[in-house]
Tab-separated table of C-alpha atoms in Angstrom:
chain	number	residue	atom	x	y	z
A	1	UNK	CA	1.231	-1.828	0.650
A	2	UNK	CA	0.720	-0.301	-2.791
A	3	UNK	CA	-2.477	-0.606	-4.833
A	4	UNK	CA	-3.217	0.387	-8.439
A	5	UNK	CA	-6.773	1.346	-9.413
A	6	UNK	CA	-7.643	1.408	-13.129
A	7	UNK	CA	-11.042	3.092	-13.368
A	8	UNK	CA	-12.328	5.618	-15.910
A	9	UNK	CA	-15.382	6.725	-13.920
A	10	UNK	CA	-14.033	9.820	-12.168
A	11	UNK	CA	-16.358	9.673	-9.178
A	12	UNK	CA	-15.765	5.951	-8.543
A	13	UNK	CA	-12.003	6.208	-9.004
A	14	UNK	CA	-11.666	9.171	-6.662
A	15	UNK	CA	-13.923	7.496	-4.082
A	16	UNK	CA	-11.880	4.294	-4.071
A	17	UNK	CA	-8.572	6.144	-3.948
A	18	UNK	CA	-9.703	8.261	-1.007
A	19	UNK	CA	-11.111	5.279	0.894
A	20	UNK	CA	-8.016	3.119	0.424
A	21	UNK	CA	-5.700	6.018	1.273
A	22	UNK	CA	-7.613	6.647	4.492
A	23	UNK	CA	-7.277	2.921	5.238
A	24	UNK	CA	-3.493	3.354	5.108
A	25	UNK	CA	-2.604	2.139	1.615
A	26	UNK	CA	-0.482	3.856	-1.013
A	27	UNK	CA	-2.715	4.260	-4.077
A	28	UNK	CA	-2.132	5.122	-7.734
A	29	UNK	CA	-5.075	5.806	-10.066
A	30	UNK	CA	-5.123	5.386	-13.859
A	31	UNK	CA	-8.055	6.681	-15.912
A	32	UNK	CA	-7.632	4.517	-19.028
A	33	UNK	CA	-6.425	1.080	-20.009
A	34	UNK	CA	-3.083	1.931	-21.619
A	35	UNK	CA	-1.970	4.097	-18.699
A	36	UNK	CA	-3.131	1.355	-16.317
A	37	UNK	CA	-1.200	-1.327	-18.183
A	38	UNK	CA	1.960	0.798	-18.210
A	39	UNK	CA	1.752	1.342	-14.448
A	40	UNK	CA	0.909	-2.298	-13.734
A	41	UNK	CA	3.885	-3.549	-15.756
A	42	UNK	CA	6.403	-1.055	-14.394
A	43	UNK	CA	5.224	-0.439	-10.830
A	44	UNK	CA	5.690	-2.619	-7.776
A	45	UNK	CA	2.043	-3.147	-6.794
A	46	UNK	CA	0.597	-5.555	-4.267
A	47	UNK	CA	-2.858	-5.447	-5.883
A	48	UNK	CA	-4.546	-4.152	-9.046
A	49	UNK	CA	-8.209	-3.089	-8.930
A	50	UNK	CA	-9.399	-3.260	-12.526
A	51	UNK	CA	-12.535	-2.130	-14.339
A	52	UNK	CA	-13.537	-4.071	-17.471
A	53	UNK	CA	-14.857	-1.279	-19.696
A	54	UNK	CA	-11.979	1.171	-20.150
A	55	UNK	CA	-10.899	3.617	-22.886
A	56	UNK	CA	-8.073	2.569	-25.237
A	57	UNK	CA	-7.650	-0.920	-23.701
A	58	UNK	CA	-10.223	-2.929	-21.770
A	59	UNK	CA	-9.663	-4.826	-18.546
A	60	UNK	CA	-9.524	-8.180	-20.314
A	61	UNK	CA	-6.562	-6.954	-22.393
A	62	UNK	CA	-4.741	-5.595	-19.351
A	63	UNK	CA	-5.175	-8.850	-17.452
A	64	UNK	CA	-4.090	-11.003	-20.402
A	65	UNK	CA	-0.934	-8.920	-20.890
A	66	UNK	CA	-0.094	-9.053	-17.203
A	67	UNK	CA	-0.384	-12.834	-17.050
A	68	UNK	CA	1.525	-13.332	-20.316
A	69	UNK	CA	4.292	-11.193	-18.810
A	70	UNK	CA	4.417	-13.606	-15.852
A	71	UNK	CA	3.086	-10.913	-13.506
A	72	UNK	CA	1.264	-12.659	-10.660
A	73	UNK	CA	0.019	-9.471	-8.998
A	74	UNK	CA	-3.464	-10.180	-7.558
A	75	UNK	CA	-6.256	-8.605	-9.636
A	76	UNK	CA	-9.700	-7.629	-8.380
A	77	UNK	CA	-12.242	-6.905	-11.121
A	78	UNK	CA	-14.651	-4.161	-10.091
A	79	UNK	CA	-17.308	-3.641	-12.765
A	80	UNK	CA	-20.956	-3.084	-13.625
A	81	UNK	CA	-20.987	-6.204	-15.834
A	82	UNK	CA	-23.040	-8.768	-13.920
A	83	UNK	CA	-23.249	-11.578	-16.509
A	84	UNK	CA	-22.076	-14.976	-15.272
A	85	UNK	CA	-20.062	-15.478	-18.461
A	86	UNK	CA	-18.181	-12.227	-17.803
A	87	UNK	CA	-17.278	-13.296	-14.287
A	88	UNK	CA	-16.178	-16.714	-15.529
A	89	UNK	CA	-14.097	-15.144	-18.303
A	90	UNK	CA	-12.328	-12.855	-15.840
A	91	UNK	CA	-11.517	-15.671	-13.464
A	92	UNK	CA	-10.318	-17.919	-16.304
A	93	UNK	CA	-8.009	-15.167	-17.546
A	94	UNK	CA	-6.396	-15.040	-14.121
A	95	UNK	CA	-8.415	-12.594	-12.013
A	96	UNK	CA	-8.379	-13.359	-8.311
A	97	UNK	CA	-11.778	-11.913	-7.398
A	98	UNK	CA	-14.767	-10.179	-8.990
A	99	UNK	CA	-16.999	-7.548	-7.390
A	100	UNK	CA	-20.055	-6.103	-9.126
A	101	UNK	CA	-21.094	-2.447	-8.850
A	102	UNK	CA	-22.821	-1.006	-6.892
A	103	UNK	CA	-20.971	-2.229	-3.843
A	104	UNK	CA	-20.470	-1.440	-0.169
A	105	UNK	CA	-17.008	-0.037	0.486
A	106	UNK	CA	-16.744	-2.240	3.594
A	107	UNK	CA	-17.091	-5.363	1.429
A	108	UNK	CA	-14.624	-3.979	-1.117
A	109	UNK	CA	-12.072	-3.271	1.624
A	110	UNK	CA	-12.562	-6.752	3.114
A	111	UNK	CA	-11.890	-8.333	-0.307
A	112	UNK	CA	-8.830	-6.148	-0.812
A	113	UNK	CA	-7.383	-7.244	2.526
A	114	UNK	CA	-8.156	-10.901	1.791
A	115	UNK	CA	-6.347	-10.736	-1.560
A	116	UNK	CA	-3.385	-8.967	0.019
A	117	UNK	CA	-3.220	-11.655	2.683
A	118	UNK	CA	-3.185	-14.354	0.008
A	119	UNK	CA	-0.663	-12.549	-2.136
A	120	UNK	CA	1.674	-11.950	0.781
A	121	UNK	CA	1.372	-15.337	2.443
A	122	UNK	CA	5.115	-15.775	2.005
A	123	UNK	CA	5.777	-12.595	3.967
A	124	UNK	CA	5.095	-11.840	7.614
A	125	UNK	CA	1.845	-10.069	8.460
A	126	UNK	CA	3.543	-8.393	11.418
A	127	UNK	CA	6.812	-6.442	11.488
A	128	UNK	CA	8.657	-6.333	14.823
A	129	UNK	CA	11.591	-4.715	16.503
A	130	UNK	CA	12.165	-5.161	20.236
A	131	UNK	CA	8.755	-4.510	21.863
A	132	UNK	CA	7.313	-2.686	18.827
A	133	UNK	CA	4.824	-4.484	16.544
A	134	UNK	CA	3.269	-3.282	13.298
A	135	UNK	CA	0.314	-5.266	11.893
A	136	UNK	CA	0.334	-4.801	8.119
A	137	UNK	CA	-3.181	-6.075	7.446
A	138	UNK	CA	-5.051	-4.450	10.308
A	139	UNK	CA	-2.925	-1.297	10.022
A	140	UNK	CA	-2.259	-1.266	13.756
A	141	UNK	CA	0.807	-0.462	15.839
A	142	UNK	CA	1.465	-1.669	19.384
A	143	UNK	CA	4.374	-1.171	21.742
A	144	UNK	CA	4.609	-2.907	25.087
A	145	UNK	CA	1.004	-3.978	24.534
A	146	UNK	CA	-0.210	-0.381	24.125
A	147	UNK	CA	-1.973	0.548	20.898
A	148	UNK	CA	-0.521	3.593	19.134
A	149	UNK	CA	-2.607	5.639	16.699
A	150	UNK	CA	-0.687	6.841	13.647
A	151	UNK	CA	-1.639	8.843	10.579
A	152	UNK	CA	-1.379	7.131	7.183
A	153	UNK	CA	1.987	8.809	6.472
A	154	UNK	CA	3.343	7.978	9.921
A	155	UNK	CA	2.326	4.346	9.422
A	156	UNK	CA	3.996	4.262	5.986
A	157	UNK	CA	7.171	5.809	7.421
A	158	UNK	CA	7.311	3.320	10.286
A	159	UNK	CA	6.637	0.420	7.910
A	160	UNK	CA	9.528	1.524	5.685
A	161	UNK	CA	11.889	1.820	8.662
A	162	UNK	CA	10.869	-1.614	9.950
A	163	UNK	CA	11.163	-3.297	6.550
A	164	UNK	CA	14.692	-1.872	6.214
A	165	UNK	CA	15.548	-2.418	9.869
A	166	UNK	CA	19.225	-1.811	10.630
A	167	UNK	CA	19.757	0.034	7.337
A	168	UNK	CA	20.467	3.754	7.233
A	169	UNK	CA	17.817	5.313	4.984
A	170	UNK	CA	18.702	8.630	3.320
A	171	UNK	CA	16.121	11.412	3.312
A	172	UNK	CA	15.818	11.174	-0.483
A	173	UNK	CA	14.706	7.538	-0.263
A	174	UNK	CA	12.195	8.285	2.495
A	175	UNK	CA	10.772	11.186	0.471
A	176	UNK	CA	10.297	9.047	-2.648
A	177	UNK	CA	8.914	5.989	-0.849
A	178	UNK	CA	6.559	7.664	1.645
A	179	UNK	CA	5.656	10.983	0.007
A	180	UNK	CA	6.225	9.977	-3.651
A	181	UNK	CA	8.218	13.149	-4.227
A	182	UNK	CA	11.767	14.242	-5.001
A	183	UNK	CA	13.721	15.319	-1.938
A	184	UNK	CA	14.135	19.069	-1.546
A	185	UNK	CA	16.961	20.017	0.808
A	186	UNK	CA	15.098	23.207	1.725
A	187	UNK	CA	12.135	21.361	3.199
A	188	UNK	CA	12.005	19.904	6.700
A	189	UNK	CA	9.012	17.622	6.067
A	190	UNK	CA	11.106	14.497	6.741
A	191	UNK	CA	12.516	15.831	10.013
A	192	UNK	CA	9.076	16.900	11.222
A	193	UNK	CA	7.547	13.530	10.352
A	194	UNK	CA	10.314	11.589	12.086
A	195	UNK	CA	10.051	13.802	15.161
A	196	UNK	CA	6.277	13.241	15.378
A	197	UNK	CA	6.732	9.507	14.922
A	198	UNK	CA	9.328	9.428	17.701
A	199	UNK	CA	6.958	11.236	20.072
A	200	UNK	CA	4.421	8.470	19.584
A	201	UNK	CA	6.462	5.268	19.309
A	202	UNK	CA	9.789	6.058	21.007
A	203	UNK	CA	9.646	8.781	23.656
A	204	UNK	CA	7.411	6.928	26.166
A	205	UNK	CA	9.269	3.616	25.774
A	206	UNK	CA	12.614	1.856	26.049
A	207	UNK	CA	14.739	0.967	24.199
A	208	UNK	CA	14.866	3.849	21.737
A	209	UNK	CA	14.506	2.523	18.189
A	210	UNK	CA	14.588	5.439	15.725
A	211	UNK	CA	18.042	6.995	15.423
A	212	UNK	CA	19.476	9.877	13.423
A	213	UNK	CA	22.731	9.231	11.580
A	214	UNK	CA	24.087	12.719	11.097
A	215	UNK	CA	24.610	13.679	7.466
A	216	UNK	CA	23.170	10.374	6.230
A	217	UNK	CA	19.586	9.755	7.336
A	218	UNK	CA	17.666	7.574	9.789
A	219	UNK	CA	17.849	4.001	10.998
A	220	UNK	CA	15.516	1.860	13.078
A	221	UNK	CA	17.281	-0.603	15.363
A	222	UNK	CA	17.437	-1.562	19.009
A	223	UNK	CA	21.000	-0.563	19.847
A	224	UNK	CA	22.812	-2.436	22.560
A	225	UNK	CA	23.571	-0.305	25.637
A	226	UNK	CA	27.216	0.692	25.923
């Protein structure tokens, strides 16, 4: 899941980005309102974390533009403004939740997960293939009832493969979706990541799910035995 943070306080923005990344999310960070609005309108985000007081364009303006553009992306206001009228204004403009600084990261993360659950109630919370299960909200992976510990990138790679189950994914797509980079044919980062993922989720189990399609890419599917 992909989250946009719009926060001009460097320390707070970096702290939130690091915490959410370690929790397994893909995170973009904008330092001012206009950059944040551009990303929010053009990116495919599951949640926007929005400060009110921002350079160039405040949070109210971002939220109003999003809602006028028929963008229903959940918005969590995270701000030092603790006036009741400010909270009411944010909610009336279409914010989904409001958290006042200073805050405990554990509470922030719980609110993020709650909003993501609401926003994705039309989608499954668990992705499955054969005896493999990936829990999107708890960021957990199980196979045959055994919990498997993955890094954030391994989780993102497995999530992509499961979401596009049965589809051959080229290395260029995997590089852009998981690593947010252009594919370089001289690098073996994709091969190494897939190999490490296989060691954890495929090698000890049957059936094998992650397959290499030579010259094309990778596909996740439970192939029928010949």
